[in-house]
Amino acid sequence: MTDRRAFLKWLSASGLAACAPPLRASSQAHVVVAGGGFGGATAAKYLRKFNPALKVTLVEPRKELITCPFSNWVIGGLRNIDFITHSYDKLVKHWGVRLLQDRVAGIDAEKKTVRLGGGDLLRYDRLIVSPGIELDFDAIEGYGAGDSEAIPHAYQAAGEQTLNLRRQLESMSDGGVFVISVPLNPYRCPAAPYERASLVANYFKRHKPRSKVIILDAKSRIPEQAHFYRGWQEFYRLGEKDAMLEFVPGPDGAAVSVDAKTRTVLTGEWEEKHKADVLNIIPPNKAGKLASSNGLTDDSGWCPVNPVTSESMLIPGVHVIGDSADMSPLPKSAYGANSQAKNCALAVIDLLQGRSPPEFPGWMNTCYSMLSDHHAVSIMRRYKLDNGKIISVKGGGASPYDTDHAREVSYAISWYRNMIYDTLG
Amino acid sequence: MSARTLLFIACLLTTCAHAAEVDGRSIALQCTGCHGTDGNSQGKTPELIGKAYDQLARELKKFGAGRKHPTMMDRVVRSYTWAELKAAAEYFASLDEFARD
Ligand SMILES: Cc1cc2nc3c(=O)[nH]c(=O)nc-3n(C[C@H](O)[C@H](O)[C@H](O)COP(=O)(O)OP(=O)(O)OC[C@H]3O[C@@H](n4cnc5c(N)ncnc54)[C@H](O)[C@@H]3O)c2cc1C
């Protein structure tokens, strides 16, 4: 090793690589992170990576992370559930995050404590909250939380709901109808319902060719619309007499009520009837319950935050990241949550040390959608602050038509591996 | 050289971004969801760690000039200024010192 290499190694080992001044009392500070999904796990890892002197506690009730990204691959039969199931071990062993398998039951921002489900209190210097979403079970008449066993949503935590939907598709006989109902914006991962419909149609095409997919949508415009329409025409005969996939856009396609017993959805002003053999209702989304029950949400149902630090506009000392935060027009996605989490981790480190932050980089969002088992489309956009408002940066967008979309499938898998690595490992 | 001077130089060479215009590290963090933490890719996406600055810069310039047929990077490159990409490439190039032994 050269002297410089040895020195740099020492620098990194001693946590001084980011030119932090010699350790101060504040670097022993305690950051509590509530929720170990894409936002929370990334924040916990990067807090420790860039300030190993910090004490970081992650509170997450689930034993493993089962991801929503790639859960559509499981629903479509392209992967099994193990592929999307990940342990928190590396966060603990490699990054030195303290993991409590519990849930945060309450926040006392005055005393700077959180109460755990088990009753214990944890004191924090800064709290980061990333509870994901809650589904609005009051929005569609006849579809409540109690109906999600017979009619899965498969849209909150992946796992049981994902497998439930997959089982129903497997036991459906050929010639059956799969109906998926999509809500208005904003909801997590804008393209995910259309990817799901595509992969179910792909499964039918290969295994149950007389079956059909019907998409009922509350909106009239969908993300990457031209790509989805082209793919649906090419692969599933959209618009033809014997179409395997039918799309009913809003407002006619908006679900008004559900009859759970007969798996029937009524849509639009004319209450048109759609009867399903397998029914998938995605209710409108709102911020996670942890956020809404602790005063972090406003009338919109989402959490207003300072975009640079992710600190709540309503409760100082508490940062909200991921889907719960109102960061519009940044989409609610795993990549977006991961991007916010890293900015937030750096901001929290600076705030605890009383340093002024460097030039703010904005955020990145990318997402791959599968139109069939051999055709993927990507979207990529950077977002920046412009006079305090978040705007998208020119240059990004969906992949061009003539991209090698089969190659994009292998990059989608690589995207997933690296997202998991950047979040948990 | 004294330890102090070395620290100063190390800061200039690596991540002491507070004085600089563009913070290479925080730009680079927008790449790592696709390229893996520190550019240490776990899949088909190319690694960025362990490559010299010149090589990274050359690749990025090629994407910007439309001289390759990428699936993604032309869009990425168009979303940044050259100063930002340069700072990110410098950051990735500085990392192999730590990781490769
Ligand atoms: C079908 C589907 C496909 C998707 N595909 C993609 C994709 O391809 N690419 C992409 O970028 N995004 C995708 N997404 C979106 C992505 O899943 C979310 O945007 C992302 O998970 C948001 O991260 P988060 O941290 O906000 O929430 P989550 O990842 O949902 O994490 C929230 C965590 O908080 C925990 N929690 C909740 N309450 C408490 C509490 N009181 N105390 C402690 N912990 C608590 C939960 O157990 C959970 O682990 C998809 C979503 C769906 C539904």
PDB file of N, CA and C in Angstrom, chain A residues 187-220:
ATOM      1  N   TYR A 187     -51.042   7.689  -6.534  1.00  0.00           N
ATOM      2  CA  TYR A 187     -50.902   6.403  -5.841  1.00  0.00           C
ATOM      3  C   TYR A 187     -49.488   5.914  -6.121  1.00  0.00           C
ATOM      4  N   ARG A 188     -49.052   4.897  -5.363  1.00  0.00           N
ATOM      5  CA  ARG A 188     -47.658   4.456  -5.496  1.00  0.00           C
ATOM      6  C   ARG A 188     -47.439   3.744  -6.836  1.00  0.00           C
ATOM      7  N   CYS A 189     -46.292   4.021  -7.412  1.00  0.00           N
ATOM      8  CA  CYS A 189     -45.872   3.405  -8.672  1.00  0.00           C
ATOM      9  C   CYS A 189     -46.930   3.488  -9.776  1.00  0.00           C
ATOM     10  N   PRO A 190     -47.029   4.665 -10.401  1.00  0.00           N
ATOM     11  CA  PRO A 190     -48.098   4.924 -11.370  1.00  0.00           C
ATOM     12  C   PRO A 190     -48.254   3.857 -12.460  1.00  0.00           C
ATOM     13  N   ALA A 191     -47.162   3.211 -12.861  1.00  0.00           N
ATOM     14  CA  ALA A 191     -47.260   2.242 -13.961  1.00  0.00           C
ATOM     15  C   ALA A 191     -47.569   0.828 -13.483  1.00  0.00           C
ATOM     16  N   ALA A 192     -47.494   0.579 -12.168  1.00  0.00           N
ATOM     17  CA  ALA A 192     -47.581  -0.806 -11.673  1.00  0.00           C
ATOM     18  C   ALA A 192     -48.885  -1.529 -12.022  1.00  0.00           C
ATOM     19  N   PRO A 193     -50.065  -0.865 -11.964  1.00  0.00           N
ATOM     20  CA  PRO A 193     -51.293  -1.592 -12.311  1.00  0.00           C
ATOM     21  C   PRO A 193     -51.290  -2.074 -13.768  1.00  0.00           C
ATOM     22  N   TYR A 194     -50.703  -1.287 -14.658  1.00  0.00           N
ATOM     23  CA  TYR A 194     -50.690  -1.626 -16.088  1.00  0.00           C
ATOM     24  C   TYR A 194     -49.668  -2.724 -16.353  1.00  0.00           C
ATOM     25  N   GLU A 195     -48.550  -2.675 -15.606  1.00  0.00           N
ATOM     26  CA  GLU A 195     -47.590  -3.773 -15.697  1.00  0.00           C
ATOM     27  C   GLU A 195     -48.246  -5.068 -15.215  1.00  0.00           C
ATOM     28  N   ARG A 196     -48.995  -4.976 -14.124  1.00  0.00           N
ATOM     29  CA  ARG A 196     -49.659  -6.168 -13.585  1.00  0.00           C
ATOM     30  C   ARG A 196     -50.642  -6.732 -14.606  1.00  0.00           C
ATOM     31  N   ALA A 197     -51.456  -5.859 -15.199  1.00  0.00           N
ATOM     32  CA  ALA A 197     -52.421  -6.316 -16.207  1.00  0.00           C
ATOM     33  C   ALA A 197     -51.682  -6.996 -17.363  1.00  0.00           C
ATOM     34  N   SER A 198     -50.558  -6.415 -17.775  1.00  0.00           N
ATOM     35  CA  SER A 198     -49.785  -6.977 -18.890  1.00  0.00           C
ATOM     36  C   SER A 198     -49.240  -8.353 -18.538  1.00  0.00           C
ATOM     37  N   LEU A 199     -48.702  -8.495 -17.331  1.00  0.00           N
ATOM     38  CA  LEU A 199     -48.098  -9.786 -16.974  1.00  0.00           C
ATOM     39  C   LEU A 199     -49.150 -10.863 -16.715  1.00  0.00           C
ATOM     40  N   VAL A 200     -50.334 -10.458 -16.278  1.00  0.00           N
ATOM     41  CA  VAL A 200     -51.421 -11.440 -16.158  1.00  0.00           C
ATOM     42  C   VAL A 200     -51.853 -11.870 -17.565  1.00  0.00           C
ATOM     43  N   ALA A 201     -51.966 -10.900 -18.489  1.00  0.00           N
ATOM     44  CA  ALA A 201     -52.314 -11.244 -19.874  1.00  0.00           C
ATOM     45  C   ALA A 201     -51.248 -12.156 -20.482  1.00  0.00           C
ATOM     46  N   ASN A 202     -49.995 -11.884 -20.163  1.00  0.00           N
ATOM     47  CA  ASN A 202     -48.887 -12.713 -20.642  1.00  0.00           C
ATOM     48  C   ASN A 202     -49.026 -14.152 -20.115  1.00  0.00           C
ATOM     49  N   TYR A 203     -49.402 -14.281 -18.854  1.00  0.00           N
ATOM     50  CA  TYR A 203     -49.632 -15.609 -18.248  1.00  0.00           C
ATOM     51  C   TYR A 203     -50.800 -16.319 -18.951  1.00  0.00           C
ATOM     52  N   PHE A 204     -51.884 -15.595 -19.167  1.00  0.00           N
ATOM     53  CA  PHE A 204     -53.033 -16.191 -19.872  1.00  0.00           C
ATOM     54  C   PHE A 204     -52.625 -16.652 -21.268  1.00  0.00           C
ATOM     55  N   LYS A 205     -51.909 -15.807 -21.968  1.00  0.00           N
ATOM     56  CA  LYS A 205     -51.511 -16.124 -23.340  1.00  0.00           C
ATOM     57  C   LYS A 205     -50.748 -17.450 -23.392  1.00  0.00           C
ATOM     58  N   ARG A 206     -49.881 -17.631 -22.384  1.00  0.00           N
ATOM     59  CA  ARG A 206     -49.060 -18.857 -22.371  1.00  0.00           C
ATOM     60  C   ARG A 206     -49.828 -20.065 -21.828  1.00  0.00           C
ATOM     61  N   HIS A 207     -50.743 -19.848 -20.879  1.00  0.00           N
ATOM     62  CA  HIS A 207     -51.323 -21.003 -20.176  1.00  0.00           C
ATOM     63  C   HIS A 207     -52.844 -21.102 -20.232  1.00  0.00           C
ATOM     64  N   LYS A 208     -53.529 -19.981 -20.452  1.00  0.00           N
ATOM     65  CA  LYS A 208     -55.006 -20.013 -20.463  1.00  0.00           C
ATOM     66  C   LYS A 208     -55.516 -19.095 -21.563  1.00  0.00           C
ATOM     67  N   PRO A 209     -55.259 -19.487 -22.816  1.00  0.00           N
ATOM     68  CA  PRO A 209     -55.390 -18.548 -23.940  1.00  0.00           C
ATOM     69  C   PRO A 209     -56.819 -18.074 -24.224  1.00  0.00           C
ATOM     70  N   ARG A 210     -57.822 -18.691 -23.629  1.00  0.00           N
ATOM     71  CA  ARG A 210     -59.192 -18.220 -23.874  1.00  0.00           C
ATOM     72  C   ARG A 210     -59.629 -17.194 -22.825  1.00  0.00           C
ATOM     73  N   SER A 211     -58.724 -16.861 -21.910  1.00  0.00           N
ATOM     74  CA  SER A 211     -59.070 -15.952 -20.808  1.00  0.00           C
ATOM     75  C   SER A 211     -58.825 -14.506 -21.210  1.00  0.00           C
ATOM     76  N   LYS A 212     -59.286 -13.595 -20.346  1.00  0.00           N
ATOM     77  CA  LYS A 212     -59.268 -12.184 -20.713  1.00  0.00           C
ATOM     78  C   LYS A 212     -58.934 -11.295 -19.511  1.00  0.00           C
ATOM     79  N   VAL A 213     -58.273 -10.178 -19.812  1.00  0.00           N
ATOM     80  CA  VAL A 213     -57.964  -9.167 -18.791  1.00  0.00           C
ATOM     81  C   VAL A 213     -58.771  -7.909 -19.098  1.00  0.00           C
ATOM     82  N   ILE A 214     -59.444  -7.360 -18.093  1.00  0.00           N
ATOM     83  CA  ILE A 214     -60.140  -6.073 -18.277  1.00  0.00           C
ATOM     84  C   ILE A 214     -59.590  -5.068 -17.267  1.00  0.00           C
ATOM     85  N   ILE A 215     -59.101  -3.933 -17.779  1.00  0.00           N
ATOM     86  CA  ILE A 215     -58.605  -2.868 -16.905  1.00  0.00           C
ATOM     87  C   ILE A 215     -59.689  -1.801 -16.781  1.00  0.00           C
ATOM     88  N   LEU A 216     -60.141  -1.568 -15.561  1.00  0.00           N
ATOM     89  CA  LEU A 216     -61.112  -0.500 -15.299  1.00  0.00           C
ATOM     90  C   LEU A 216     -60.355   0.635 -14.636  1.00  0.00           C
ATOM     91  N   ASP A 217     -60.345   1.809 -15.261  1.00  0.00           N
ATOM     92  CA  ASP A 217     -59.493   2.888 -14.747  1.00  0.00           C
ATOM     93  C   ASP A 217     -60.311   4.120 -14.408  1.00  0.00           C
ATOM     94  N   ALA A 218     -59.941   4.773 -13.303  1.00  0.00           N
ATOM     95  CA  ALA A 218     -60.597   6.032 -12.953  1.00  0.00           C
ATOM     96  C   ALA A 218     -60.040   7.186 -13.796  1.00  0.00           C
ATOM     97  N   LYS A 219     -58.832   6.992 -14.363  1.00  0.00           N
ATOM     98  CA  LYS A 219     -58.176   8.049 -15.140  1.00  0.00           C
ATOM     99  C   LYS A 219     -58.350   7.803 -16.634  1.00  0.00           C
ATOM    100  N   SER A 220     -58.156   8.857 -17.405  1.00  0.00           N
ATOM    101  CA  SER A 220     -58.218   8.648 -18.844  1.00  0.00           C
ATOM    102  C   SER A 220     -56.824   8.598 -19.469  1.00  0.00           C
TER     103      SER A 220
END
